[in-house]
PDB file of C-alpha atoms in Angstrom:
ATOM      1  CA  MET E   1     -10.846 -38.103 103.065  1.00  0.00           C
ATOM      2  CA  VAL E   2     -13.540 -35.931 101.497  1.00  0.00           C
ATOM      3  CA  VAL E   3     -16.671 -36.509  99.438  1.00  0.00           C
ATOM      4  CA  THR E   4     -17.689 -34.241  96.564  1.00  0.00           C
ATOM      5  CA  PRO E   5     -20.827 -32.130  97.177  1.00  0.00           C
ATOM      6  CA  ASP E   6     -22.818 -34.212  94.680  1.00  0.00           C
ATOM      7  CA  GLY E   7     -21.860 -37.441  96.479  1.00  0.00           C
ATOM      8  CA  LYS E   8     -20.332 -38.930  93.328  1.00  0.00           C
ATOM      9  CA  TYR E   9     -16.679 -39.189  94.380  1.00  0.00           C
ATOM     10  CA  MET E  10     -14.716 -39.935  97.532  1.00  0.00           C
ATOM     11  CA  ILE E  11     -11.172 -38.549  97.550  1.00  0.00           C
ATOM     12  CA  SER E  12      -8.435 -39.752  99.857  1.00  0.00           C
ATOM     13  CA  GLY E  13      -4.944 -38.474 100.534  1.00  0.00           C
ATOM     14  CA  ALA E  14      -2.334 -40.590 102.247  1.00  0.00           C
ATOM     15  CA  PHE E  15       1.121 -40.860 103.752  1.00  0.00           C
ATOM     16  CA  ASP E  16       2.186 -42.750 100.616  1.00  0.00           C
ATOM     17  CA  LYS E  17       2.030 -39.346  98.864  1.00  0.00           C
ATOM     18  CA  SER E  18      -0.979 -40.248  96.737  1.00  0.00           C
ATOM     19  CA  ILE E  19      -4.400 -38.758  96.112  1.00  0.00           C
ATOM     20  CA  LYS E  20      -7.031 -41.288  95.037  1.00  0.00           C
ATOM     21  CA  ILE E  21     -10.450 -40.593  93.536  1.00  0.00           C
ATOM     22  CA  PHE E  22     -13.122 -43.275  93.947  1.00  0.00           C
ATOM     23  CA  ASP E  23     -16.540 -43.481  92.294  1.00  0.00           C
ATOM     24  CA  LEU E  24     -18.950 -44.058  95.189  1.00  0.00           C
ATOM     25  CA  GLU E  25     -21.586 -45.753  93.032  1.00  0.00           C
ATOM     26  CA  THR E  26     -19.281 -48.348  91.457  1.00  0.00           C
ATOM     27  CA  ARG E  27     -16.768 -48.407  94.362  1.00  0.00           C
ATOM     28  CA  GLN E  28     -13.980 -48.286  91.762  1.00  0.00           C
ATOM     29  CA  LEU E  29     -10.784 -46.246  91.688  1.00  0.00           C
ATOM     30  CA  VAL E  30     -11.272 -43.578  89.006  1.00  0.00           C
ATOM     31  CA  HIS E  31      -7.910 -41.808  89.140  1.00  0.00           C
ATOM     32  CA  GLU E  32      -4.770 -41.765  91.234  1.00  0.00           C
ATOM     33  CA  PHE E  33      -2.160 -39.038  91.547  1.00  0.00           C
ATOM     34  CA  ARG E  34       1.012 -40.840  92.669  1.00  0.00           C
ATOM     35  CA  ALA E  35       4.421 -39.702  93.772  1.00  0.00           C
ATOM     36  CA  ILE E  36       7.501 -41.005  92.048  1.00  0.00           C
ATOM     37  CA  HIS E  37      10.862 -41.413  93.748  1.00  0.00           C
ATOM     38  CA  GLN E  38      13.742 -39.370  92.425  1.00  0.00           C
ATOM     39  CA  SER E  39      17.043 -38.577  94.194  1.00  0.00           C
ATOM     40  CA  LYS E  40      15.651 -39.399  97.655  1.00  0.00           C
ATOM     41  CA  LYS E  41      12.904 -36.805  97.181  1.00  0.00           C
ATOM     42  CA  PHE E  42       9.339 -37.434  96.147  1.00  0.00           C
ATOM     43  CA  PHE E  43       7.693 -35.667  93.244  1.00  0.00           C
ATOM     44  CA  LEU E  44       4.068 -35.828  92.167  1.00  0.00           C
ATOM     45  CA  ILE E  45       3.992 -36.670  88.508  1.00  0.00           C
ATOM     46  CA  PHE E  46       1.383 -34.021  87.778  1.00  0.00           C
ATOM     47  CA  SER E  47       3.429 -31.171  89.242  1.00  0.00           C
ATOM     48  CA  HIS E  48       7.088 -32.215  89.511  1.00  0.00           C
ATOM     49  CA  GLU E  49       7.287 -30.144  92.689  1.00  0.00           C
ATOM     50  CA  ILE E  50       8.780 -31.564  95.898  1.00  0.00           C
ATOM     51  CA  ILE E  51       6.023 -32.954  98.070  1.00  0.00           C
ATOM     52  CA  GLU E  52       5.620 -34.650 101.388  1.00  0.00           C
ATOM     53  CA  GLU E  53       2.730 -36.701 102.697  1.00  0.00           C
ATOM     54  CA  ILE E  54      -0.763 -35.355 102.113  1.00  0.00           C
ATOM     55  CA  LYS E  55      -1.866 -33.540 105.256  1.00  0.00           C
ATOM     56  CA  THR E  56      -5.338 -32.361 104.334  1.00  0.00           C
ATOM     57  CA  LEU E  57      -7.859 -32.357 101.484  1.00  0.00           C
ATOM     58  CA  ALA E  58     -10.862 -30.255 100.554  1.00  0.00           C
ATOM     59  CA  VAL E  59     -13.246 -30.073  97.615  1.00  0.00           C
ATOM     60  CA  THR E  60     -14.531 -26.745  96.359  1.00  0.00           C
ATOM     61  CA  PRO E  61     -18.248 -26.124  96.954  1.00  0.00           C
ATOM     62  CA  ASP E  62     -18.941 -26.447  93.217  1.00  0.00           C
ATOM     63  CA  GLY E  63     -17.257 -29.878  93.236  1.00  0.00           C
ATOM     64  CA  LYS E  64     -14.883 -28.976  90.409  1.00  0.00           C
ATOM     65  CA  HIS E  65     -11.549 -28.844  92.239  1.00  0.00           C
ATOM     66  CA  ILE E  66      -9.583 -30.743  94.869  1.00  0.00           C
ATOM     67  CA  VAL E  67      -7.395 -28.670  97.183  1.00  0.00           C
ATOM     68  CA  SER E  68      -4.560 -30.588  98.862  1.00  0.00           C
ATOM     69  CA  GLY E  69      -2.157 -29.465 101.568  1.00  0.00           C
ATOM     70  CA  SER E  70       1.089 -31.331 102.231  1.00  0.00           C
ATOM     71  CA  TYR E  71       3.662 -31.497 104.994  1.00  0.00           C
ATOM     72  CA  ASP E  72       6.042 -29.516 102.760  1.00  0.00           C
ATOM     73  CA  ARG E  73       3.593 -26.588 103.252  1.00  0.00           C
ATOM     74  CA  SER E  74       2.481 -26.637  99.617  1.00  0.00           C
ATOM     75  CA  ILE E  75      -1.080 -26.386  98.387  1.00  0.00           C
ATOM     76  CA  LYS E  76      -2.129 -27.874  95.064  1.00  0.00           C
ATOM     77  CA  ILE E  77      -5.403 -27.283  93.253  1.00  0.00           C
ATOM     78  CA  LEU E  78      -6.440 -30.133  90.965  1.00  0.00           C
ATOM     79  CA  SER E  79      -9.266 -30.274  88.452  1.00  0.00           C
ATOM     80  CA  LEU E  80     -11.701 -33.144  88.978  1.00  0.00           C
ATOM     81  CA  ASP E  81     -12.731 -32.904  85.311  1.00  0.00           C
ATOM     82  CA  THR E  82      -9.316 -32.942  83.608  1.00  0.00           C
ATOM     83  CA  LYS E  83      -7.370 -34.669  86.426  1.00  0.00           C
ATOM     84  CA  GLU E  84      -4.665 -32.018  86.046  1.00  0.00           C
ATOM     85  CA  GLN E  85      -3.091 -29.525  88.412  1.00  0.00           C
ATOM     86  CA  VAL E  86      -4.453 -26.015  87.869  1.00  0.00           C
ATOM     87  CA  ASP E  87      -2.516 -24.113  90.523  1.00  0.00           C
ATOM     88  CA  TYR E  88       0.285 -24.515  93.070  1.00  0.00           C
ATOM     89  CA  PHE E  89       1.284 -22.513  96.142  1.00  0.00           C
ATOM     90  CA  ARG E  90       4.646 -23.005  97.888  1.00  0.00           C
ATOM     91  CA  ASN E  91       5.121 -22.337 101.634  1.00  0.00           C
ATOM     92  CA  ALA E  92       1.431 -21.577 101.816  1.00  0.00           C
ATOM     93  CA  HIS E  93       0.248 -22.918 105.164  1.00  0.00           C
ATOM     94  CA  GLU E  94       1.331 -23.820 108.666  1.00  0.00           C
ATOM     95  CA  GLY E  95      -1.480 -26.112 109.744  1.00  0.00           C
ATOM     96  CA  ILE E  96      -4.762 -27.703 108.772  1.00  0.00           C
ATOM     97  CA  LEU E  97      -6.554 -26.174 105.810  1.00  0.00           C
ATOM     98  CA  GLU E  98     -10.224 -25.406 105.609  1.00  0.00           C
ATOM     99  CA  TRP E  99     -11.991 -24.429 102.409  1.00  0.00           C
ATOM    100  CA  ASN E 100     -12.851 -20.743 102.282  1.00  0.00           C
ATOM    101  CA  PRO E 101     -15.451 -19.831  99.636  1.00  0.00           C
ATOM    102  CA  LEU E 102     -13.776 -16.427  99.221  1.00  0.00           C
ATOM    103  CA  PHE E 103     -10.592 -18.134  98.000  1.00  0.00           C
ATOM    104  CA  LEU E 104     -10.057 -17.284  94.338  1.00  0.00           C
ATOM    105  CA  ILE E 105      -8.970 -19.905  91.825  1.00  0.00           C
ATOM    106  CA  LYS E 106      -7.254 -18.490  88.761  1.00  0.00           C
ATOM    107  CA  LYS E 107      -9.046 -19.351  85.535  1.00  0.00           C
TER     108      LYS E 107
END
């Protein structure tokens, strides 16, 4: 679970292969990225890439993007504004991720 730098949203990732965005003021679910089941594999509907449970989450220092790492070693970058995936990295990590401000997001 992470909170955006402005304190507006709380974001959770779970073993059910979902990422949920909550508004902290209203305590309401704002958006949910969910996995769908297909051929005994799970796919996130915003990427259609194979994914496992969410292992770690981070929010960029500017609060504009969510970075998620999964047990399938993928990293996804999601826009908090558009609620869409903006980048994807396969076989990108071995362990827990930590946000590095030098990390470049393609525009």
